[in-house]
Amino acid sequence: MATPTTVTSSQLPEAANTPSHTLSASTFKRLHPQAYLERFFAEGYRPDGRKLSDSDDAWRDVKVNLGSVSTAMGSSLIRLGETTIVCGVKAETFEPDLYTPTDGCLVPNLDLPALSSPKFKPGPPGSEAQLLTDRLDRVLSHSSILPLSSLCIEKGKSAWVLYIDAVCINYDGNVWDACLLAVVAALRNTRLPVARWDDATGRTICSRTETVPLQLGNFNPISSTFGVFSSKTIFPDPTSFEEPLLGSTITCVLLQPLSSSNTDEKKTKAKVLFLEQSGLGGLSVGNQAVGSEAVLAGGQLTSKPLLEERGPELTVSADKEANKIQGIT
């Protein structure tokens, strides 16, 4: 019988005795996400390939589809990179408040379900969903996109209430910008039944065949969100990987005029509606002014192009300097 041979550690190949200190990119990303991001920033790039210093490649592509929910009176589907939002608008009649007899009502809601990302848990709306819903309500209330008086059917007796429900079906960061764009697109796709108040029955009678579009204002609220990393780097449209590593985020909502044909220059300029910084981090003193200018310039680039009717399908071209939105009217 052959005698078994015992192999000692000194007899093993040198490579086998040397521990490996080389990590794959995916492993390094999971174990050291901040260092992983810093290495990309040091080279002037972001992990998804976008350049830090190139405004032509600052935002991810946007795709919009209108009328995607057949059971809603108006709807849209938005994709900002891989972040996907579906928004539907439904309407009911109600008796307006005694103090605002000619005003209708808007009830927005954003749902961030567990199926959209592992960061969200099943159950009642989380803090992020509640915060963004409240922000959406404030933006709609203070913008001129839909005057509440346009929802009046009969003064003091009947008006429309619009339920605007946005649902995130895939979360890859910057859900607020995508949500606001989805809501604006859905409202511009909404048509309400022709309605009248019947004094004889004391009820609102709605037509089954005739519909009318909403009487929307001449401005669109368009949002641009920026991330601040290590108090010195600011960049737009953060992804779900970048968001947890940010010291803070800066959100700027501009009211972009629908048409620049008006000769009055003051009426055609975008107006700042909302500017908010979230988080405890900030920009270093040397970059503070640059950061503020970048926020305003980025918002103008996002909302720069005119909105033209192109049917149910809307796309954003690869020219991200203007981040062109075509078709929302």
Short mmCIF file of C-alpha atoms in Angstrom, two decimals:
data_model
loop_
_atom_site.label_atom_id
_atom_site.label_comp_id
_atom_site.label_asym_id
_atom_site.label_seq_id
_atom_site.Cartn_x
_atom_site.Cartn_y
_atom_site.Cartn_z
CA MET A 1 0.00 0.00 0.00
CA ALA A 2 1.29 3.41 -0.94
CA THR A 3 2.15 5.73 1.93
CA PRO A 4 0.07 8.97 1.87
CA THR A 5 2.12 12.05 1.12
CA THR A 6 1.74 15.02 3.46
CA VAL A 7 2.11 18.44 1.83
CA THR A 8 3.24 21.24 4.15
CA SER A 9 2.52 24.90 3.65
CA SER A 10 6.13 25.49 2.62
CA GLN A 11 5.63 23.17 -0.33
CA LEU A 12 2.60 25.09 -1.70
CA PRO A 13 3.05 27.44 -4.65
CA GLU A 14 4.05 30.95 -3.65
CA ALA A 15 0.82 32.48 -5.05
CA ALA A 16 -1.29 30.21 -2.87
CA ASN A 17 0.49 31.38 0.29
CA THR A 18 0.12 35.08 -0.61
CA PRO A 19 -3.26 36.55 0.35
CA SER A 20 -4.99 38.41 -2.46
CA HIS A 21 -5.40 42.15 -1.89
CA THR A 22 -7.08 42.80 -5.23
CA LEU A 23 -10.83 43.40 -5.10
CA SER A 24 -13.13 43.30 -8.05
CA ALA A 25 -14.82 46.57 -8.95
CA SER A 26 -18.24 45.33 -7.80
CA THR A 27 -16.85 44.12 -4.45
CA PHE A 28 -14.94 47.36 -3.88
CA LYS A 29 -18.13 49.30 -4.70
CA ARG A 30 -20.11 47.39 -2.05
CA LEU A 31 -17.43 47.51 0.66
CA HIS A 32 -16.11 51.03 0.14
CA PRO A 33 -18.77 53.03 -1.73
CA GLN A 34 -17.41 56.44 -0.75
CA ALA A 35 -13.85 55.63 -1.83
CA TYR A 36 -15.26 54.10 -5.01
CA LEU A 37 -17.09 57.34 -5.80
CA GLU A 38 -14.06 59.48 -4.90
CA ARG A 39 -11.89 57.61 -7.39
CA PHE A 40 -14.35 58.33 -10.19
CA PHE A 41 -14.60 61.99 -9.20
CA ALA A 42 -10.80 62.27 -9.13
CA GLU A 43 -10.83 61.31 -12.82
CA GLY A 44 -13.64 63.74 -13.62
CA TYR A 45 -16.30 61.07 -14.18
CA ARG A 46 -19.28 59.57 -12.41
CA PRO A 47 -19.86 55.80 -12.06
CA ASP A 48 -22.48 55.77 -14.83
CA GLY A 49 -20.08 57.43 -17.29
CA ARG A 50 -21.31 61.01 -17.08
CA LYS A 51 -18.62 63.71 -16.94
CA LEU A 52 -18.49 66.02 -13.94
CA SER A 53 -17.37 69.04 -15.93
CA ASP A 54 -19.39 68.53 -19.12
CA SER A 55 -22.87 70.08 -19.12
CA ASP A 56 -23.69 68.18 -22.32
CA ASP A 57 -23.60 64.95 -20.31
CA ALA A 58 -24.94 66.19 -16.98
CA TRP A 59 -28.47 64.73 -16.97
CA ARG A 60 -29.70 61.28 -17.82
CA ASP A 61 -32.00 60.79 -20.79
CA VAL A 62 -35.72 61.36 -20.19
CA LYS A 63 -38.55 59.52 -21.94
CA VAL A 64 -42.22 60.41 -21.56
CA ASN A 65 -45.35 58.61 -22.69
CA LEU A 66 -48.80 60.20 -22.40
CA GLY A 67 -52.12 58.42 -21.91
CA SER A 68 -50.48 55.30 -20.56
CA VAL A 69 -53.30 54.62 -18.02
CA SER A 70 -56.57 54.08 -19.87
CA THR A 71 -58.74 54.25 -16.72
CA ALA A 72 -57.49 57.73 -15.78
CA MET A 73 -58.67 61.07 -17.17
CA GLY A 74 -55.05 61.96 -17.82
CA SER A 75 -51.82 60.06 -17.33
CA SER A 76 -48.13 59.88 -18.09
CA LEU A 77 -45.18 57.54 -17.75
CA ILE A 78 -41.75 59.10 -17.16
CA ARG A 79 -38.32 57.50 -17.28
CA LEU A 80 -35.38 59.52 -15.97
CA GLY A 81 -32.52 57.12 -16.57
CA GLU A 82 -33.80 54.01 -14.82
CA THR A 83 -36.10 55.90 -12.45
CA THR A 84 -39.66 55.28 -13.66
CA ILE A 85 -42.81 57.11 -12.53
CA VAL A 86 -46.43 56.49 -13.55
CA CYS A 87 -48.91 59.28 -12.84
CA GLY A 88 -52.69 59.22 -13.22
CA VAL A 89 -55.32 61.92 -12.70
CA LYS A 90 -58.89 61.19 -11.63
CA ALA A 91 -61.65 63.71 -10.93
CA GLU A 92 -64.75 63.93 -8.76
CA THR A 93 -67.23 66.70 -8.04
CA PHE A 94 -67.68 68.18 -4.57
CA GLU A 95 -69.31 71.13 -2.85
CA PRO A 96 -66.68 73.87 -2.49
CA ASP A 97 -65.78 75.45 0.81
CA LEU A 98 -67.87 78.37 2.04
CA TYR A 99 -64.84 80.68 2.09
CA THR A 100 -63.62 79.67 -1.40
CA PRO A 101 -66.88 79.10 -3.31
CA THR A 102 -65.24 79.30 -6.76
CA ASP A 103 -62.21 77.09 -6.11
CA GLY A 104 -61.71 73.45 -6.92
CA CYS A 105 -59.11 71.27 -5.22
CA LEU A 106 -55.90 69.38 -6.04
CA VAL A 107 -54.93 66.30 -4.02
CA PRO A 108 -51.44 65.08 -5.03
CA ASN A 109 -49.83 61.91 -3.72
CA LEU A 110 -46.54 60.13 -4.35
CA ASP A 111 -46.22 56.43 -3.59
CA LEU A 112 -42.80 54.80 -3.17
CA PRO A 113 -43.69 51.09 -2.90
CA ALA A 114 -41.35 48.34 -1.81
CA LEU A 115 -41.32 46.87 -5.32
CA SER A 116 -39.52 49.98 -6.63
CA SER A 117 -36.42 49.59 -4.45
CA PRO A 118 -35.12 47.55 -1.49
CA LYS A 119 -34.73 50.81 0.48
CA PHE A 120 -38.52 51.09 0.83
CA LYS A 121 -40.51 48.82 3.14
CA PRO A 122 -44.09 47.54 2.80
CA GLY A 123 -46.71 49.35 4.81
CA PRO A 124 -47.86 52.95 5.20
CA PRO A 125 -46.04 55.74 3.34
CA GLY A 126 -42.52 56.37 4.61
CA SER A 127 -40.99 59.70 5.56
CA GLU A 128 -39.51 60.31 2.09
CA ALA A 129 -42.85 59.74 0.34
CA GLN A 130 -44.63 62.05 2.80
CA LEU A 131 -41.96 64.74 2.42
CA LEU A 132 -42.10 64.68 -1.38
CA THR A 133 -45.91 64.64 -1.39
CA ASP A 134 -45.92 67.74 0.80
CA ARG A 135 -43.38 69.41 -1.51
CA LEU A 136 -45.50 68.51 -4.54
CA ASP A 137 -48.56 70.06 -2.90
CA ARG A 138 -46.64 73.28 -2.20
CA VAL A 139 -45.27 73.53 -5.74
CA LEU A 140 -48.70 72.99 -7.31
CA SER A 141 -50.32 75.46 -4.91
CA HIS A 142 -47.81 78.25 -5.52
CA SER A 143 -47.30 77.75 -9.24
CA SER A 144 -49.63 79.06 -11.93
CA ILE A 145 -49.96 75.73 -13.72
CA LEU A 146 -53.64 75.22 -12.76
CA PRO A 147 -55.74 78.01 -11.23
CA LEU A 148 -58.19 76.44 -8.79
CA SER A 149 -60.92 78.79 -10.02
CA SER A 150 -60.80 77.01 -13.39
CA LEU A 151 -62.18 73.89 -11.67
CA CYS A 152 -65.41 75.62 -10.64
CA ILE A 153 -68.63 74.22 -12.15
CA GLU A 154 -71.17 76.36 -10.27
CA LYS A 155 -70.17 78.93 -7.66
CA GLY A 156 -70.73 77.63 -4.15
CA LYS A 157 -72.42 74.47 -5.38
CA SER A 158 -70.08 72.30 -7.42
CA ALA A 159 -66.41 72.11 -8.40
CA TRP A 160 -63.86 69.52 -9.47
CA VAL A 161 -61.37 67.85 -7.16
CA LEU A 162 -58.41 66.26 -8.97
CA TYR A 163 -56.65 63.29 -7.42
CA ILE A 164 -53.09 63.22 -8.80
CA ASP A 165 -51.47 59.89 -7.95
CA ALA A 166 -47.84 59.27 -8.88
CA VAL A 167 -46.29 55.84 -8.31
CA CYS A 168 -42.61 55.00 -8.57
CA ILE A 169 -42.26 51.59 -10.21
CA ASN A 170 -38.46 51.66 -10.38
CA TYR A 171 -36.19 53.78 -8.19
CA ASP A 172 -32.73 54.81 -9.37
CA GLY A 173 -32.38 58.19 -7.70
CA ASN A 174 -33.69 61.73 -8.21
CA VAL A 175 -37.31 60.63 -7.89
CA TRP A 176 -38.49 64.19 -7.17
CA ASP A 177 -37.49 65.61 -10.57
CA ALA A 178 -39.11 62.64 -12.32
CA CYS A 179 -42.26 62.93 -10.18
CA LEU A 180 -42.81 66.62 -10.92
CA LEU A 181 -42.30 66.06 -14.64
CA ALA A 182 -44.78 63.15 -14.55
CA VAL A 183 -47.40 65.27 -12.76
CA VAL A 184 -47.04 68.18 -15.20
CA ALA A 185 -47.27 65.82 -18.18
CA ALA A 186 -50.35 64.05 -16.74
CA LEU A 187 -52.15 67.34 -16.08
CA ARG A 188 -51.51 68.48 -19.65
CA ASN A 189 -52.94 65.16 -20.84
CA THR A 190 -56.08 65.44 -18.67
CA ARG A 191 -59.54 66.05 -20.14
CA LEU A 192 -62.61 66.52 -17.93
CA PRO A 193 -66.21 65.78 -18.90
CA VAL A 194 -68.28 68.82 -19.79
CA ALA A 195 -70.27 69.45 -16.60
CA ARG A 196 -73.15 71.70 -15.54
CA TRP A 197 -75.17 72.24 -12.40
CA ASP A 198 -78.85 71.25 -12.54
CA ASP A 199 -80.93 73.36 -10.14
CA ALA A 200 -83.94 71.08 -10.54
CA THR A 201 -82.18 68.02 -9.18
CA GLY A 202 -79.48 69.77 -7.17
CA ARG A 203 -76.84 67.66 -8.85
CA THR A 204 -73.92 68.01 -11.24
CA ILE A 205 -74.58 66.49 -14.66
CA CYS A 206 -71.54 65.33 -16.64
CA SER A 207 -71.48 64.56 -20.34
CA ARG A 208 -70.60 61.02 -21.37
CA THR A 209 -69.15 62.08 -24.72
CA GLU A 210 -67.84 65.65 -24.50
CA THR A 211 -64.60 66.47 -22.73
CA VAL A 212 -62.46 69.60 -22.34
CA PRO A 213 -58.78 70.03 -21.41
CA LEU A 214 -57.72 71.71 -18.20
CA GLN A 215 -57.26 75.48 -18.32
CA LEU A 216 -53.57 75.37 -17.47
CA GLY A 217 -51.36 78.39 -16.95
CA ASN A 218 -48.57 79.64 -19.19
CA PHE A 219 -45.76 78.28 -17.00
CA ASN A 220 -44.51 74.76 -16.35
CA PRO A 221 -42.81 73.99 -13.02
CA ILE A 222 -39.56 72.17 -13.87
CA SER A 223 -37.20 70.84 -11.19
CA SER A 224 -33.44 70.29 -11.12
CA THR A 225 -31.83 68.49 -8.18
CA PHE A 226 -28.11 68.65 -7.41
CA GLY A 227 -26.00 66.55 -5.06
CA VAL A 228 -23.19 67.92 -2.87
CA PHE A 229 -20.39 65.44 -2.17
CA SER A 230 -17.66 66.05 0.45
CA SER A 231 -18.58 69.76 0.60
CA LYS A 232 -16.68 70.49 -2.61
CA THR A 233 -18.27 68.65 -5.53
CA ILE A 234 -21.71 69.54 -6.88
CA PHE A 235 -23.38 67.63 -9.70
CA PRO A 236 -26.93 67.24 -11.07
CA ASP A 237 -29.33 64.31 -11.21
CA PRO A 238 -27.86 61.96 -8.56
CA THR A 239 -28.45 58.22 -8.87
CA SER A 240 -29.61 55.83 -6.14
CA PHE A 241 -25.97 54.79 -5.57
CA GLU A 242 -24.80 58.39 -5.17
CA GLU A 243 -27.66 59.68 -2.99
CA PRO A 244 -26.74 57.95 0.32
CA LEU A 245 -23.18 59.29 0.01
CA LEU A 246 -24.17 62.94 -0.38
CA GLY A 247 -23.75 65.50 2.35
CA SER A 248 -26.77 67.40 1.06
CA THR A 249 -28.96 67.98 -1.98
CA ILE A 250 -30.11 71.25 -3.55
CA THR A 251 -33.43 71.38 -5.39
CA CYS A 252 -34.41 74.27 -7.63
CA VAL A 253 -37.89 74.51 -9.20
CA LEU A 254 -38.28 77.03 -12.01
CA LEU A 255 -41.44 78.27 -13.68
CA GLN A 256 -40.61 77.92 -17.37
CA PRO A 257 -42.82 79.88 -19.81
CA LEU A 258 -44.48 77.78 -22.49
CA SER A 259 -43.71 80.28 -25.24
CA SER A 260 -40.98 82.85 -25.82
CA SER A 261 -42.88 84.62 -28.59
CA ASN A 262 -43.94 87.41 -26.23
CA THR A 263 -41.90 90.53 -26.86
CA ASP A 264 -41.88 91.43 -23.19
CA GLU A 265 -38.59 89.92 -22.01
CA LYS A 266 -39.65 89.93 -18.36
CA LYS A 267 -42.59 87.65 -19.12
CA THR A 268 -40.49 85.08 -20.97
CA LYS A 269 -37.78 84.53 -18.38
CA ALA A 270 -37.89 81.50 -16.11
CA LYS A 271 -38.76 82.37 -12.51
CA VAL A 272 -37.45 80.67 -9.39
CA LEU A 273 -40.41 79.15 -7.52
CA PHE A 274 -38.70 76.90 -5.01
CA LEU A 275 -35.11 76.53 -3.74
CA GLU A 276 -34.34 74.10 -0.95
CA GLN A 277 -31.27 72.45 0.53
CA SER A 278 -31.69 69.15 2.36
CA GLY A 279 -29.10 67.52 4.60
CA LEU A 280 -26.45 68.79 6.99
CA GLY A 281 -23.65 69.11 4.45
CA GLY A 282 -22.87 72.17 2.39
CA LEU A 283 -20.42 73.67 -0.05
CA SER A 284 -17.02 74.94 1.03
CA VAL A 285 -16.55 78.71 0.99
CA GLY A 286 -14.54 78.64 -2.22
CA ASN A 287 -17.28 76.78 -4.08
CA GLN A 288 -20.40 78.36 -2.58
CA ALA A 289 -20.89 80.99 -5.29
CA VAL A 290 -20.11 78.53 -8.05
CA GLY A 291 -22.61 76.09 -6.57
CA SER A 292 -25.41 78.67 -6.44
CA GLU A 293 -24.82 79.65 -10.06
CA ALA A 294 -24.76 76.00 -11.08
CA VAL A 295 -28.15 75.39 -9.46
CA LEU A 296 -29.82 78.27 -11.31
CA ALA A 297 -28.08 77.54 -14.60
CA GLY A 298 -28.91 73.85 -14.35
CA GLY A 299 -32.58 74.56 -13.78
CA GLN A 300 -32.66 76.82 -16.82
CA LEU A 301 -30.93 74.18 -18.95
CA THR A 302 -33.44 71.57 -17.85
CA SER A 303 -36.42 73.74 -18.74
CA LYS A 304 -34.90 75.71 -21.61
CA PRO A 305 -36.66 74.30 -24.70
CA LEU A 306 -40.18 75.17 -25.73
CA LEU A 307 -42.78 72.47 -25.28
CA GLU A 308 -44.28 71.38 -28.58
CA GLU A 309 -47.09 68.93 -29.32
CA ARG A 310 -45.80 65.64 -30.76
CA GLY A 311 -48.62 63.22 -30.05
CA PRO A 312 -48.71 60.67 -27.24
CA GLU A 313 -44.99 59.85 -27.36
CA LEU A 314 -42.49 62.29 -25.91
CA THR A 315 -38.74 61.92 -25.89
CA VAL A 316 -35.77 63.89 -24.73
CA SER A 317 -32.89 64.12 -27.17
CA ALA A 318 -29.30 63.34 -26.36
CA ASP A 319 -28.55 67.06 -26.30
CA LYS A 320 -28.61 67.23 -22.52
CA GLU A 321 -27.30 70.78 -22.47
CA ALA A 322 -30.85 71.84 -23.17
CA ASN A 323 -32.36 68.59 -21.81
CA LYS A 324 -35.04 69.06 -24.46
CA ILE A 325 -38.60 68.15 -23.59
CA GLN A 326 -40.75 67.75 -26.67
CA GLY A 327 -44.49 67.32 -26.74
CA ILE A 328 -46.00 68.43 -23.43
CA THR A 329 -48.68 70.98 -24.25
#
